[in-house]
Short mmCIF file of C-alpha atoms and ligand atoms in Angstrom, two decimals:
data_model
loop_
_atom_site.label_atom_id
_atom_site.label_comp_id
_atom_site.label_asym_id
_atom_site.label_seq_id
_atom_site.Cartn_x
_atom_site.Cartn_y
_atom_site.Cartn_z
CA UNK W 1 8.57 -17.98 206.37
CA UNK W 2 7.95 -15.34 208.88
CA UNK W 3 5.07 -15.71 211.49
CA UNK W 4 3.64 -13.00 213.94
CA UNK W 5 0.64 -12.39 216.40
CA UNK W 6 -0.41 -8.31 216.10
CA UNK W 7 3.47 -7.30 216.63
CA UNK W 8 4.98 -10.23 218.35
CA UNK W 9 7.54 -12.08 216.41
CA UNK W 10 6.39 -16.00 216.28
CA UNK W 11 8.95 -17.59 214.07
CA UNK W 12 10.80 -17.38 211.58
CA UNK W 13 13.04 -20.02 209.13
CA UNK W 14 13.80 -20.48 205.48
CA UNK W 15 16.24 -22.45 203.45
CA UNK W 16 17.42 -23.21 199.68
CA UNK W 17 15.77 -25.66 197.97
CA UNK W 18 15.64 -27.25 194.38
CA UNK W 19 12.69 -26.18 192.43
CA UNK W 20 10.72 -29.08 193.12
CA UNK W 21 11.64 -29.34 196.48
CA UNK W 22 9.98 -25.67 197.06
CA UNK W 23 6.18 -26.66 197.47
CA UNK W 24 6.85 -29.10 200.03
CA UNK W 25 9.15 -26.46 201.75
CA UNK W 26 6.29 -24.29 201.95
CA UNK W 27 3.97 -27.12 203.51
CA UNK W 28 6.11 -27.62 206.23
CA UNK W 29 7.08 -23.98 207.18
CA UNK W 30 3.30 -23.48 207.44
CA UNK W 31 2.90 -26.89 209.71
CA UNK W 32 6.08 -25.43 212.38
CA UNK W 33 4.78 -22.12 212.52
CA UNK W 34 1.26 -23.37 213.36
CA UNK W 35 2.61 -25.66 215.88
CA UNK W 36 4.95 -22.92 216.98
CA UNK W 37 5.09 -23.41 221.38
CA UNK W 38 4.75 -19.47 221.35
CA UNK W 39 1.52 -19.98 220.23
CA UNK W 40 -0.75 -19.72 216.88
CA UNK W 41 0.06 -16.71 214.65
CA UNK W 42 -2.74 -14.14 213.34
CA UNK W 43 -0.71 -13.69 210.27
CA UNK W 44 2.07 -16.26 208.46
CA UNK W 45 4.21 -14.96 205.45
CA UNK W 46 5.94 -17.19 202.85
CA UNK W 47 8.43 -15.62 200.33
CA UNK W 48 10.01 -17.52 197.68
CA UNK W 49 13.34 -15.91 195.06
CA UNK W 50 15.38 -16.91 192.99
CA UNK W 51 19.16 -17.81 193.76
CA UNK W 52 20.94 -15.35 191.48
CA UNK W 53 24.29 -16.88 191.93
CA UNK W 54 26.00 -20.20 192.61
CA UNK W 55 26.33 -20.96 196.53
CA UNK W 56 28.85 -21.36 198.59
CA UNK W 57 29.36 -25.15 199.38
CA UNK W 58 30.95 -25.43 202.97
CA UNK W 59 30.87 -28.38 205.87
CA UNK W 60 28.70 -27.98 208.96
CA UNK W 61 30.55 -27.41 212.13
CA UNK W 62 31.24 -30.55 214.57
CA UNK W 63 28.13 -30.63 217.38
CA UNK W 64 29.12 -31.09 221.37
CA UNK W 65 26.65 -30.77 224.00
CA UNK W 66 28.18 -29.77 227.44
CA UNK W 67 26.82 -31.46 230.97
CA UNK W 68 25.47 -28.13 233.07
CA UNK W 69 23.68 -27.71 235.84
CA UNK W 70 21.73 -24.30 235.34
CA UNK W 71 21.60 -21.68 233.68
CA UNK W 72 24.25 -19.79 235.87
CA UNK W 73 26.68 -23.01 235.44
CA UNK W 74 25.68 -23.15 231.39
CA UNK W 75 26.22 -19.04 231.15
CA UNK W 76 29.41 -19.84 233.20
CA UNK W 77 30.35 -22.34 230.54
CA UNK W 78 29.52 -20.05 227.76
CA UNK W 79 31.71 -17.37 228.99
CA UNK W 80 34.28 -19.80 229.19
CA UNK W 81 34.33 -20.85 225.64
CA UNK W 82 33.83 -17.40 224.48
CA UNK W 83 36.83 -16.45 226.04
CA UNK W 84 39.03 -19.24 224.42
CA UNK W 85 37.57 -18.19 221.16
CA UNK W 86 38.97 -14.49 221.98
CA UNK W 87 35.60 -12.78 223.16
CA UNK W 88 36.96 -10.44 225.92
CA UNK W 89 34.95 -10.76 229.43
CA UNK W 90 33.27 -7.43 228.22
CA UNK W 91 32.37 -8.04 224.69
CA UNK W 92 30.61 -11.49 226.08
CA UNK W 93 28.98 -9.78 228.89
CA UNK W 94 27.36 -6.78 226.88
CA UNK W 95 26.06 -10.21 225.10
CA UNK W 96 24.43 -11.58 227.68
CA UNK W 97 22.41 -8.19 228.38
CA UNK W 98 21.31 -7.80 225.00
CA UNK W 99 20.32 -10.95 224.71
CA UNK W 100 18.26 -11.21 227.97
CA UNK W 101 16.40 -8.18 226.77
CA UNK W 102 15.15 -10.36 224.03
CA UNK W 103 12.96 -9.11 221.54
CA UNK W 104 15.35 -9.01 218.35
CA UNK W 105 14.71 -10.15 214.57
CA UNK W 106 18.00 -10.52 214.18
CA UNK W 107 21.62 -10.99 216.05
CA UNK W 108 23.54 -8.29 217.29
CA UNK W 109 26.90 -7.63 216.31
CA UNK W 110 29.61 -6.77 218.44
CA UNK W 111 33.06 -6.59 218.21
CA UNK W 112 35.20 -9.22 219.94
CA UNK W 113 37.10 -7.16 222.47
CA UNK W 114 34.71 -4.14 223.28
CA UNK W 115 31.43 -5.30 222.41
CA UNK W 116 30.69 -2.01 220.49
CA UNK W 117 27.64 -3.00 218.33
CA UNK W 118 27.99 -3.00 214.74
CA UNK W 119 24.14 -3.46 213.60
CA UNK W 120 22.62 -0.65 211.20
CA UNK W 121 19.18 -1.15 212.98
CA UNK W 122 19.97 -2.15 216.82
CA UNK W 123 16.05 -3.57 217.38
CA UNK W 124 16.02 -5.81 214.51
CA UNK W 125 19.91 -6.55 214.46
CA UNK W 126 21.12 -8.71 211.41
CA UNK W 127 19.82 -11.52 210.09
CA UNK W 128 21.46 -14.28 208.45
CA UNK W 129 19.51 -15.09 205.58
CA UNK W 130 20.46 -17.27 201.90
CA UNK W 131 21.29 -20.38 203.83
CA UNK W 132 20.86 -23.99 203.25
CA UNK W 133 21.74 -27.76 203.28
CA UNK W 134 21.57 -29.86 200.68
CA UNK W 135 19.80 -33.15 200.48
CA UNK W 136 22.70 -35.66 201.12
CA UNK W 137 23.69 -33.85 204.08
CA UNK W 138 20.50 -33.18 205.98
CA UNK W 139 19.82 -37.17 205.43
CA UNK W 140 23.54 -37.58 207.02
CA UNK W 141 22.84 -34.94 209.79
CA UNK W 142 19.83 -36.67 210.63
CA UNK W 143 21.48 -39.87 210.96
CA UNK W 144 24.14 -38.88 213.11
CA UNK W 145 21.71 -36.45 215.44
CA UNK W 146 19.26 -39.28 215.75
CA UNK W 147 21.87 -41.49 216.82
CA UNK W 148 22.38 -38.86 220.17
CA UNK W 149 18.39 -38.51 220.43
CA UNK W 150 19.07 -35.21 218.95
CA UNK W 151 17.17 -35.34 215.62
CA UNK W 152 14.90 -32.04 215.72
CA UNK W 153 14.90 -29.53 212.85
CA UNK W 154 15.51 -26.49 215.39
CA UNK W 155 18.40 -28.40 215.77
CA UNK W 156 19.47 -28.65 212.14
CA UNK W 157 18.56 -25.16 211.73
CA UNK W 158 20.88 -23.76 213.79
CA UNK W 159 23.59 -25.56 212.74
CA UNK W 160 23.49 -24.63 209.10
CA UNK W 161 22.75 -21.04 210.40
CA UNK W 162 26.16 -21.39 212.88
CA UNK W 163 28.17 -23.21 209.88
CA UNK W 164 27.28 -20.51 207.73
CA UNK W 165 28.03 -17.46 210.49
CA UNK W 166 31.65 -19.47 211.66
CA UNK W 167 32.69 -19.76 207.60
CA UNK W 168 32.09 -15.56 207.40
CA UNK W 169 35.55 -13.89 207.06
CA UNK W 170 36.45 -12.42 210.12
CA UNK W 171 33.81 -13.90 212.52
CA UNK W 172 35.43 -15.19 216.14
CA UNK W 173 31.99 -16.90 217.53
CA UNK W 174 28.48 -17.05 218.37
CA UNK W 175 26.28 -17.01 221.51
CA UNK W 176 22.80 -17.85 220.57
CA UNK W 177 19.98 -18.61 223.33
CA UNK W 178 16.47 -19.37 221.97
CA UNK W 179 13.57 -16.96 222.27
CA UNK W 180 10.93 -19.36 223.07
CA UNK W 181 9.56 -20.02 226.22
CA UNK W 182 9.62 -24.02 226.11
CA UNK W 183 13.58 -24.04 224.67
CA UNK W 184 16.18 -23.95 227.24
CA UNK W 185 19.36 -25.38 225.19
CA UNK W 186 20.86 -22.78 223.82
CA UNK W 187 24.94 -22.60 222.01
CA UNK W 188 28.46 -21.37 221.71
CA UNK W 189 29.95 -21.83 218.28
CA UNK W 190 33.46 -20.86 216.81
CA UNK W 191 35.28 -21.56 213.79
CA UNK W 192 37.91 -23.04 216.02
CA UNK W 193 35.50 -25.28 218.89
CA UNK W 194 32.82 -26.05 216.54
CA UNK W 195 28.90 -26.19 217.73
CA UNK W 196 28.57 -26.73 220.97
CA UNK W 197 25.26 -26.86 222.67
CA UNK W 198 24.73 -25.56 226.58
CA UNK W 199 21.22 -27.29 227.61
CA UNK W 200 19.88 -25.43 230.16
CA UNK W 201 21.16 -22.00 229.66
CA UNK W 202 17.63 -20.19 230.76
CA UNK W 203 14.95 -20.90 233.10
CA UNK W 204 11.81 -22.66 231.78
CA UNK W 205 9.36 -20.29 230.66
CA UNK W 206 11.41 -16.99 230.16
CA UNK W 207 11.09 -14.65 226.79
CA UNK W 208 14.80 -13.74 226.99
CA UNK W 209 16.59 -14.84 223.66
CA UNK W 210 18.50 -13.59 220.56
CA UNK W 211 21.51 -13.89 218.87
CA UNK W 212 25.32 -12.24 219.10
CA UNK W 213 27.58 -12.63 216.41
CA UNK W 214 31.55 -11.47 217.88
CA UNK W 215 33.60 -9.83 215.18
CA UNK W 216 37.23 -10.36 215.48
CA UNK W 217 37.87 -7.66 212.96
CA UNK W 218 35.83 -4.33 213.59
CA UNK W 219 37.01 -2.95 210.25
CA UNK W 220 35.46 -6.01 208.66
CA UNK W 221 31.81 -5.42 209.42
CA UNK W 222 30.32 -4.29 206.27
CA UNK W 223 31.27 -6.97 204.07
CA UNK W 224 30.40 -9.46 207.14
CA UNK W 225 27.03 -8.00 207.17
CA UNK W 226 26.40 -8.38 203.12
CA UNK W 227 27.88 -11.93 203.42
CA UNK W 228 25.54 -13.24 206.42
CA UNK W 229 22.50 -11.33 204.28
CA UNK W 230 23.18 -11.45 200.80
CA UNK W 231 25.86 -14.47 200.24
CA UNK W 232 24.19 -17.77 199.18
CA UNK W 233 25.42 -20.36 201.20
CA UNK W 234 24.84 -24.40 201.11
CA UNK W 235 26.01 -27.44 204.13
CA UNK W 236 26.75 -29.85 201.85
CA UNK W 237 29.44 -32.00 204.49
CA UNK W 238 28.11 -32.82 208.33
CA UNK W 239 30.64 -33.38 210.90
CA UNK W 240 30.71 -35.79 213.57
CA UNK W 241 28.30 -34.97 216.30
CA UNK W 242 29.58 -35.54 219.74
CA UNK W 243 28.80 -37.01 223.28
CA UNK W 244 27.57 -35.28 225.96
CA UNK W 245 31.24 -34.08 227.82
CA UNK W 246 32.09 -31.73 230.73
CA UNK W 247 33.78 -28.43 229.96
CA UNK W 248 36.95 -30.19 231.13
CA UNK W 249 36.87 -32.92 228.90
CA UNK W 250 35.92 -30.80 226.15
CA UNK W 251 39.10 -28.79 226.37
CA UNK W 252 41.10 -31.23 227.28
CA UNK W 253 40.14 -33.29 223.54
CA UNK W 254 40.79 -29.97 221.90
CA UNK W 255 44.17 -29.64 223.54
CA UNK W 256 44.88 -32.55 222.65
CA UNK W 257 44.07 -32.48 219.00
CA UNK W 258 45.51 -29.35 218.42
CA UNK W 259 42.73 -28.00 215.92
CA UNK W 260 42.53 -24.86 213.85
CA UNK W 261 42.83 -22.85 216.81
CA UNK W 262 45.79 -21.44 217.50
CA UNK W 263 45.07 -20.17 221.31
CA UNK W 264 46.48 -21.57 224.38
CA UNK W 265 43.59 -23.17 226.49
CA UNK W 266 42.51 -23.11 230.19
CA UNK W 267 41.97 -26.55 230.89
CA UNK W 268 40.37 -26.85 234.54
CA UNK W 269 36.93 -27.27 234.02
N1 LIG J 301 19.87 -14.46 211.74
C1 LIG J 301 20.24 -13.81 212.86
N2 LIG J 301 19.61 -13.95 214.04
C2 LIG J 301 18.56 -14.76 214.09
C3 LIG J 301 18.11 -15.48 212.96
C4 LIG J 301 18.81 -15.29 211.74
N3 LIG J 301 18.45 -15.92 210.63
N4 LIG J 301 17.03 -16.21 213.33
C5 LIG J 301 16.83 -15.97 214.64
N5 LIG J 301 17.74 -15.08 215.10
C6 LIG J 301 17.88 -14.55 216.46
C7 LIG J 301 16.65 -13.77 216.90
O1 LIG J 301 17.08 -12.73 217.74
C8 LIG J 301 15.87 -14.78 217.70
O2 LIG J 301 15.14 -14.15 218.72
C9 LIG J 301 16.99 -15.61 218.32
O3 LIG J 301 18.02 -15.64 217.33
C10 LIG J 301 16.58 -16.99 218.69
O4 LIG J 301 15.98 -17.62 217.55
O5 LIG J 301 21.18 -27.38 219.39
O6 LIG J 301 15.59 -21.85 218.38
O7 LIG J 301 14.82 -19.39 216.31
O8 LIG J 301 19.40 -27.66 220.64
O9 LIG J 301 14.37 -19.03 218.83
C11 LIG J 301 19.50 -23.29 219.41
C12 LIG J 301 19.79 -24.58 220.08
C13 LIG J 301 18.05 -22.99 219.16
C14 LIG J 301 19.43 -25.74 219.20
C15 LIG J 301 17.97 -21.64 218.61
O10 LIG J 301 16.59 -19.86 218.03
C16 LIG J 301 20.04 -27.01 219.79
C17 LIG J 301 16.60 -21.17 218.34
P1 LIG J 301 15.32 -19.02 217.67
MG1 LIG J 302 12.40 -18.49 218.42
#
């Protein structure tokens, strides 16, 4: 589903769905971008194709939401876990420009140490597209969101769109801050840390948004690119979704664990 007003981008979402499950689909795409806070769209496109081949089946990534204060502390916060998940200070803060532009279809793509941008078409960017959950899971997701008073399908989408960009070969982590006005939580998320949301990370009412996807392999970027577009992926396993924790006590559980990660972190908060 893609929604506009004369040239401004409304919204935008799709998923994979059974057959039958495709009309209904279509109901409620047209019911969110109606609804849409950025306000009622002159013109609301639904597309619907086949799934050539069988999808990838992977688990969602584990969900965290950090305490902040603001958006410098939450951008602070960001950087920080950006950094653990091998984004250089540069790379992240080229990041934080683009995406306070705002603006963008898509994500940019930028590699994880110099932040050169890897994006065919810089003012669209890519788009991660052939994504969805299955049934079981998005009943389990809802369950375990609800339980945190989190239960909102911007929420769900952006997991399954961050499980699917964190499973891409070669992909280090994500900054993503909503473009809408009314949405101030934005997230970090890395194959190693998981989801984690940063609530607070713009001002109330600001246009600034978008997407940056860090590469940890520049050479990798074409076949990145036709897996986030082309690649049909499914969530078919939630994880556990998380407390709200400080930074501190976020690293320090990680430490602790010892997950996939195999970097050495900073652990004052
Ligand atoms: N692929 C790549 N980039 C995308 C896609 C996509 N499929 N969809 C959106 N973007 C980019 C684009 O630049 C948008 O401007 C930007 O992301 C933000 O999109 O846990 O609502 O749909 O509370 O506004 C995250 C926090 C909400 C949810 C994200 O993003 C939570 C959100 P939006
Ligand atoms: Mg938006």
């Amino acid at each position: 589903m893609r929604a506009q007003r004369g040239r401004a981008h409304i919204s935008g979402a799709e998923g994979i769905f059974e057959e039958k499950d495709v009309g209904p689909a279509l109901l409620a795409y047209i019911g969110r971008a109606m609804r849409h806070s950025k306000g009622k769209p002159d013109a609301l496109r639904l597309g619907v194709e086949l799934v050539q081949s069988q999808p990838l089946i992977i688990r969602a990534l584990p969900v965290w939401t950090l305490r902040t204060r603001g958006p410098a502390d939450a951008r602070r916060k960001a950087a920080r876990l950006l950094s653990s998940s091998g984004v250089s200070g540069k790379a992240a803060g080229k990041a934080f420009r683009i995406l306070a532009n705002g603006g963008m279809r898509g994500a940019a793509l930028l590699d994880r140490a110099e932040g050169k941008r890897f994006e065919p078409d810089k003012k669209r960017g890519v788009r991660a597209s052939m994504l969805g959950i299955s049934k079981g899971a998005m009943r389990s997701l809802g369950l375990a969101l609800s339980q945190k008073n989190m239960d909102h399908p911007r929420v769900k989408d952006a997991l399954v769109l961050a499980s699917k960009v964190a499973a891409a070969p070669g992909i280090a982590a994500e900054l993503c801050i909503s473009d809408d006005p009314d949405y101030t939580t934005g997230y970090v998320a890395s194959p190693a840390f998981g989801y984690i949301r940063l609530p607070r990370i713009k001002k109330k009412g600001s246009p600034e948004g978008g997407r940056a996807f860090f590469l940890g392999d520049a050479a990798a970027a074409g076949d990145l690119i036709s897996y986030l577009e082309e690649t049909p992926v499914i969530v078919g396993k939630i994880s556990p979704v998380g407390d709200i924790i400080t930074l501190h006590g976020f690293f320090q559980a990680h430490d602790h664990r010892k997950p996939r990660g195999k970097k050495i972190l900073r652990k004052k908060d």
